[in-house]
XYZ file of C-alpha atoms in Angstrom:
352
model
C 21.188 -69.120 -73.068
C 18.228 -66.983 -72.984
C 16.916 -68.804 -69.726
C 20.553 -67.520 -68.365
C 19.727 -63.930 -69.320
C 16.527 -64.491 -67.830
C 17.468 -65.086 -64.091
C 20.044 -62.245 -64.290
C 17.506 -59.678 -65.636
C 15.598 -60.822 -62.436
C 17.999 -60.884 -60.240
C 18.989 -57.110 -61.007
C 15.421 -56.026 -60.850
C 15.594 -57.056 -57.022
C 18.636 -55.615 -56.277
C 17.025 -52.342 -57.591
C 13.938 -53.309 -54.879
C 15.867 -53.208 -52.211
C 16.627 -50.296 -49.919
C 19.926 -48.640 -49.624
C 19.670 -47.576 -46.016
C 17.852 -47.966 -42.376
C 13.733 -47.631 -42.849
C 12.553 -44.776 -41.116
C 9.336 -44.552 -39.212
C 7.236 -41.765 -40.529
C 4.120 -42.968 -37.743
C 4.524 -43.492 -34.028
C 4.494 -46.795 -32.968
C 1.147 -48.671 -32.858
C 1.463 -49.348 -28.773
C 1.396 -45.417 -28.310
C -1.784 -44.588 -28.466
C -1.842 -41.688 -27.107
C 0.733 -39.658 -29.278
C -0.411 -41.162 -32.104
C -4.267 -40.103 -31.159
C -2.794 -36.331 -30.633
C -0.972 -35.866 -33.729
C -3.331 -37.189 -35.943
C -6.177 -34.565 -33.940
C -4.155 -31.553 -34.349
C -3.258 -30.375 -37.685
C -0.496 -27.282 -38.532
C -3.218 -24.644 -38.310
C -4.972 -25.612 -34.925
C -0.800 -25.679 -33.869
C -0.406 -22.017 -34.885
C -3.755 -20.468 -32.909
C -2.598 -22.051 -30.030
C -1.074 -18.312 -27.581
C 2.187 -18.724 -26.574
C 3.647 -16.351 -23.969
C 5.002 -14.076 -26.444
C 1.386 -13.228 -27.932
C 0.135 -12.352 -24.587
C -1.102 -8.221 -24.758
C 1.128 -6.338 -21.730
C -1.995 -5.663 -19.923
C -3.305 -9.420 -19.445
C 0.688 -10.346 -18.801
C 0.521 -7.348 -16.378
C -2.556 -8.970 -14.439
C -1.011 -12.194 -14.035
C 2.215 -10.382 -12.192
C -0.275 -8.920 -9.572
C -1.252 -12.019 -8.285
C 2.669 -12.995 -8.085
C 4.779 -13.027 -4.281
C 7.591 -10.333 -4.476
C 10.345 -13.260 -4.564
C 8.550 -14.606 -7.978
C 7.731 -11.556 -9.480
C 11.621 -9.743 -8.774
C 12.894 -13.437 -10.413
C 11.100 -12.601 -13.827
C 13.456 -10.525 -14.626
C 15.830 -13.059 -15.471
C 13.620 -14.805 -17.528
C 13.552 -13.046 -20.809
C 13.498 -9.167 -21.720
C 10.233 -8.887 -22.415
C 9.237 -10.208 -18.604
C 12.089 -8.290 -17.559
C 10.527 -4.878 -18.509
C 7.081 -6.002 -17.403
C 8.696 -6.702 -13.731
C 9.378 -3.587 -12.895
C 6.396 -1.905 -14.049
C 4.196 0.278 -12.263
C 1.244 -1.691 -12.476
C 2.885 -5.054 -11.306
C 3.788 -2.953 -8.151
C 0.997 -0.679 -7.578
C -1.133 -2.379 -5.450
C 1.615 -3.802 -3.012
C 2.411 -3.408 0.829
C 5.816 -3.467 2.237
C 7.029 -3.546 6.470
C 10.578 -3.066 7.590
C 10.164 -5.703 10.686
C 13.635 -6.544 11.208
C 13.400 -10.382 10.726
C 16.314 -12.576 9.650
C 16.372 -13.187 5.697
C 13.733 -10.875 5.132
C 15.953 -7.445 5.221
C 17.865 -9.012 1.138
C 14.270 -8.587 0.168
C 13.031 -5.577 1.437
C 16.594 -4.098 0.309
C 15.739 -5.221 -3.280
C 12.097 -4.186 -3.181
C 13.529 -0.820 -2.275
C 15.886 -0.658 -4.934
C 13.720 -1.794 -8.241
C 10.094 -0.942 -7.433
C 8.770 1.865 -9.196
C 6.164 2.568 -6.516
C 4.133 0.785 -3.955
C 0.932 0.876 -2.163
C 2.152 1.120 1.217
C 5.086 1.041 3.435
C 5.268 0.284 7.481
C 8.740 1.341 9.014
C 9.050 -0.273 12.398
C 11.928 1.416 14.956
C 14.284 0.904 16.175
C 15.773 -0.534 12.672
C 18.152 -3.343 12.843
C 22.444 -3.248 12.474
C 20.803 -5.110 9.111
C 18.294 -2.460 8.075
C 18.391 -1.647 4.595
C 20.636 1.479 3.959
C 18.091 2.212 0.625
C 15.776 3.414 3.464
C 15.913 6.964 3.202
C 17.157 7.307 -0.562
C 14.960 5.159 -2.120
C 13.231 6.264 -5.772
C 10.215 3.965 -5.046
C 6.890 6.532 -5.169
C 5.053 5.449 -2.173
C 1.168 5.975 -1.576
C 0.792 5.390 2.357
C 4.042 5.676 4.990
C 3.618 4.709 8.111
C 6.388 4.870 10.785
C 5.584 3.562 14.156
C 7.833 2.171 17.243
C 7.975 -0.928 19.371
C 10.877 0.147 21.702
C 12.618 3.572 22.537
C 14.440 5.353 19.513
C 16.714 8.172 19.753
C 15.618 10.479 17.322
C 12.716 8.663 16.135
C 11.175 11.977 15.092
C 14.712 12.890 13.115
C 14.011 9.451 11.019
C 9.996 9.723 10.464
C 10.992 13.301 9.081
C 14.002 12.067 6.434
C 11.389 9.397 5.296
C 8.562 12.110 4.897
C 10.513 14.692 3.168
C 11.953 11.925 0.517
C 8.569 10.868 -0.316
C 7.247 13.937 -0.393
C 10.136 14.830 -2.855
C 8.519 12.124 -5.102
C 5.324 13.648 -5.130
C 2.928 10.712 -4.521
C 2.654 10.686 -0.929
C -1.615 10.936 0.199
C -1.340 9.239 3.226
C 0.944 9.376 6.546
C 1.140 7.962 9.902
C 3.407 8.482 13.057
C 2.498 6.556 15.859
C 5.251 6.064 18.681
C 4.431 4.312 21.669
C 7.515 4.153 23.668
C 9.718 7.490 22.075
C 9.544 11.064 23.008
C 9.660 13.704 20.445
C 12.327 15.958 21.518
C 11.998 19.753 21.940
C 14.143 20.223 19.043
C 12.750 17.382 16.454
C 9.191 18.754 16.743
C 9.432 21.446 14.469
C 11.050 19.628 12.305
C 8.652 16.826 12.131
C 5.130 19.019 12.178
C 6.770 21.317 9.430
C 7.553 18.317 7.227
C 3.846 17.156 7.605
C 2.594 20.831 6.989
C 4.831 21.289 4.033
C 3.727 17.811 2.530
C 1.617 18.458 -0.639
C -1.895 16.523 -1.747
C -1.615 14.917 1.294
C -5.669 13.348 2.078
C -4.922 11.106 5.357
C -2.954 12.215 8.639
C -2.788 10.047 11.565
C -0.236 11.693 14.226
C -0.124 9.853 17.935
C 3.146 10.950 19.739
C 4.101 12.355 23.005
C 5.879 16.114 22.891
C 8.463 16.704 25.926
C 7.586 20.125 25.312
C 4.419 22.288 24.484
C 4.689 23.209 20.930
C 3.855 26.734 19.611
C 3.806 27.801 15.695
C 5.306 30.968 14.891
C 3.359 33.161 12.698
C 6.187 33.412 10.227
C 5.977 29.700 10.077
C 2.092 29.812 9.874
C 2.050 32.091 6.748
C 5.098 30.528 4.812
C 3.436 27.278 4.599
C -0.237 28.546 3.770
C 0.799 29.866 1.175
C 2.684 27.334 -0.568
C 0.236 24.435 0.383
C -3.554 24.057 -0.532
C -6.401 22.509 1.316
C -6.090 18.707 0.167
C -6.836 17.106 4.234
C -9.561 14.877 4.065
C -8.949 12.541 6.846
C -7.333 13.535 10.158
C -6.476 11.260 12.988
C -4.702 13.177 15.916
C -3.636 12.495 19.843
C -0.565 15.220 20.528
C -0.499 16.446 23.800
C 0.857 19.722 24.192
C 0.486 20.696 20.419
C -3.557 21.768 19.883
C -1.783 25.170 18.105
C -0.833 22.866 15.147
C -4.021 20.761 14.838
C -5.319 24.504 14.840
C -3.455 25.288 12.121
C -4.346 21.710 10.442
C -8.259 22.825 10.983
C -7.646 26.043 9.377
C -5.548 25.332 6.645
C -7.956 22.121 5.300
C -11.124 23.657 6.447
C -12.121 23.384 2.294
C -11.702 19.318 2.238
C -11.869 17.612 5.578
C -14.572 15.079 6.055
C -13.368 13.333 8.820
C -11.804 14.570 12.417
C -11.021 11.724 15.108
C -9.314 13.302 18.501
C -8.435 9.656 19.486
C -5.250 7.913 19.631
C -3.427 4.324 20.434
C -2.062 3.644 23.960
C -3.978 5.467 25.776
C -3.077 8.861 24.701
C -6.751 10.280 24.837
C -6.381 14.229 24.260
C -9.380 16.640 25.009
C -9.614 20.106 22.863
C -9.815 23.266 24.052
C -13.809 24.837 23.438
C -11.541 26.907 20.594
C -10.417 24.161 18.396
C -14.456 22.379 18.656
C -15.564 25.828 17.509
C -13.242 25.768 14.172
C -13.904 21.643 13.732
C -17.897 22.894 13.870
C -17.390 25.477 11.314
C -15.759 22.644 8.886
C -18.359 22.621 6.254
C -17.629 19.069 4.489
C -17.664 17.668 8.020
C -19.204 13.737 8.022
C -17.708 12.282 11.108
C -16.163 13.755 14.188
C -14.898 11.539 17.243
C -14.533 12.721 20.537
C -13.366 12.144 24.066
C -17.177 11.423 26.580
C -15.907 14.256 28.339
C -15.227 16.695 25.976
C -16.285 20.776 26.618
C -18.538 22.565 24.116
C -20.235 19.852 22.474
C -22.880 22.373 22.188
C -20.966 24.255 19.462
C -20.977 20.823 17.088
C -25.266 21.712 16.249
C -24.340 24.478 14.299
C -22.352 22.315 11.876
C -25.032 20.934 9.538
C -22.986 18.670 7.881
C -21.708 16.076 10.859
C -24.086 12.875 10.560
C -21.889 10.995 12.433
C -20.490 11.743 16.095
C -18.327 8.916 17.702
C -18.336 9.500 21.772
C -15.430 7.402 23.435
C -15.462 6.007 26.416
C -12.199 4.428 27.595
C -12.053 1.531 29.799
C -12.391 2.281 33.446
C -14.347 5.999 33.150
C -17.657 7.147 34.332
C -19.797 7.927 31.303
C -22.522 10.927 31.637
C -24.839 10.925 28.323
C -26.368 14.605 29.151
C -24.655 16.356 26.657
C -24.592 13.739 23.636
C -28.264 13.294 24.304
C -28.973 17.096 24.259
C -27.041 17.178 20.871
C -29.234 13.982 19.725
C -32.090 16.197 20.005
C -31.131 19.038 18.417
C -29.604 17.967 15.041
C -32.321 15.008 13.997
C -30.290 13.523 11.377
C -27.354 13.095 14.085
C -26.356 9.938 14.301
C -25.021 9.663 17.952
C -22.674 6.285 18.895
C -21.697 5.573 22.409
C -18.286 3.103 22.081
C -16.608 1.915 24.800
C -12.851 0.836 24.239
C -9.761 -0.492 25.835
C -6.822 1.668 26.817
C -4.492 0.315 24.196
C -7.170 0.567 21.329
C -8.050 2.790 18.849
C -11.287 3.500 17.119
């Protein structure tokens, strides 16, 4: 009887033993060596100073979004709304170009670029624009730094478009630098005014580079003259001009930035060499920040440049195919000491 009780005492006791349920690993399997070697190296605190995205400061996340292609950087907006602020700020934009070449599947882009980018570093508007141009164009909100708005076939009214796009921008207010170069269009009699008051009447602007061909001599009127000097300051510091037929407004230009320019270059693309009047070399000599002047080889009163005591560089241009005399540059060498005198000798089609 009591060996009975015995065996059923024992046989409970390992029916108690044994589990209810499926064993559960707690430890990878032996064969995988390599999870098994990372989670036994990393414990909860190394796991917690590991940076995630979110613990990245704005200004390193910021940095990272330069470096970015426009298609990336416009698709982080869908990613969370953290990313989506960063995306469109200035800083991820700042530093970027933009062109208007009408190529296919570019124009969605450009159109979007237009649309969301606080500001950018530079755009280049190429005419004639496409049946697929972007219509944000000319009521855009993005702050640009440097517009330039040149042609590669005849436009009607190219002059009416450059103006819209400098008048919006300077409506912004961060507009410094601007460039109209047209190879093939004609500024019309009655877009001229418009387009040289819209660069006269463009504030803090530093860099103006104007090559186009007038179909009429322009004259400034003197109401004209004073109602712009006296809302505008002297802010010029870098002019670039070829306009034949206007020498009144670079006049005007030379008189109205005398205080800041350092720079004066009477040279422009496609052949469109101008030479000044002895008038206009008399006010660029009396510039007093002048650094560097350029000149056609042939230009009159190069005499008048000695008395300006702050030109250390004069650029003499000799276009391809014209007789060179050095009299005048040499007697000019001699004169001012620390003149620093370069001969360059260029093709038709190429600017300095």
């Amino acid at each position: 009887m009591a060996s009975r009780e015995y065996r059923e005492r024992r046989m409970a006791n390992k029916r108690s033993r044994k589990p209810s349920g499926k064993q559960v690993r707690t430890q990878p399997p032996r064969s995988c060596k390599r999870t098994q070697h990372r989670t036994l190296s990393t414990t909860p605190s190394e796991q917690e100073q590991r940076p995630t995205l979110d613990q990245l400061p704005e200004n390193v996340l910021l940095r990272v979004m330069q470096h970015l292609d426009v298609d990336t950087l416009l698709s982080c907006r869908l990613v969370c709304r953290r990313l989506g602020v960063l995306s469109l700020h200035p800083g991820a934009w700042r530093r970027r170009t933009l062109s208007t070449i009408d190529v296919e599947g570019e124009n969605t882009l450009t159109c979007a670029v237009l649309r969301l980018a606080p500001c950018l570093q530079h755009v280049t508007v190429v005419l004639p624009l496409g049946q697929s141009a972007c219509r944000h164009l000319h009521t855009s909100t993005c702050a640009v730094a440097g517009l330039e708005v040149k042609d590669v076939a005849w436009t009607s009214h190219a002059a009416a478009l450059a103006t819209r796009l400098i008048q919006r921008q300077a409506t912004i207010g961060r507009l410094k630098r601007v460039g109209v170069r047209f190879r093939e269009s004609t500024v019309s009699e009655a877009d001229a005014p418009v387009l040289l008051g819209a660069l006269m009447s463009t504030p803090g602007l530093e860099e103006l580079a104007l090559n186009v061909r007038l179909s009429q001599p322009f004259e400034l009127s003197s109401s004209m003259c004073g109602e712009f000097w006296l809302e505008r300051g002297s802010s010029l510091r870098r002019l670039y001009m070829a306009v034949k037929g206007a020498e009144p407004f670079a006049q005007f230009l030379l008189r109205m930035h005398a205080a800041t320019l350092e720079e004066v270059h009477f040279l422009g693309l496609y052949s469109l060499h101008v030479r000044m009047s002895i008038s206009t070399l008399q006010l660029v000599a009396g510039l007093p920040r002048l650094r560097e002047l350029t000149l056609h080889h042939d230009q009159p009163g190069l005499g008048f440049l000695a008395k300006c005591v702050s030109l250390r560089t004069l650029n003499i241009v000799v276009v391809e195919g014209e007789q060179y005399s050095a009299g005048a540059a040499e007697r000019l060498r001699q004169t001012r000491q620390r003149l620093d005198v370069k001969i360059r000798r260029m093709g038709a089609d190429v600017a300095l």
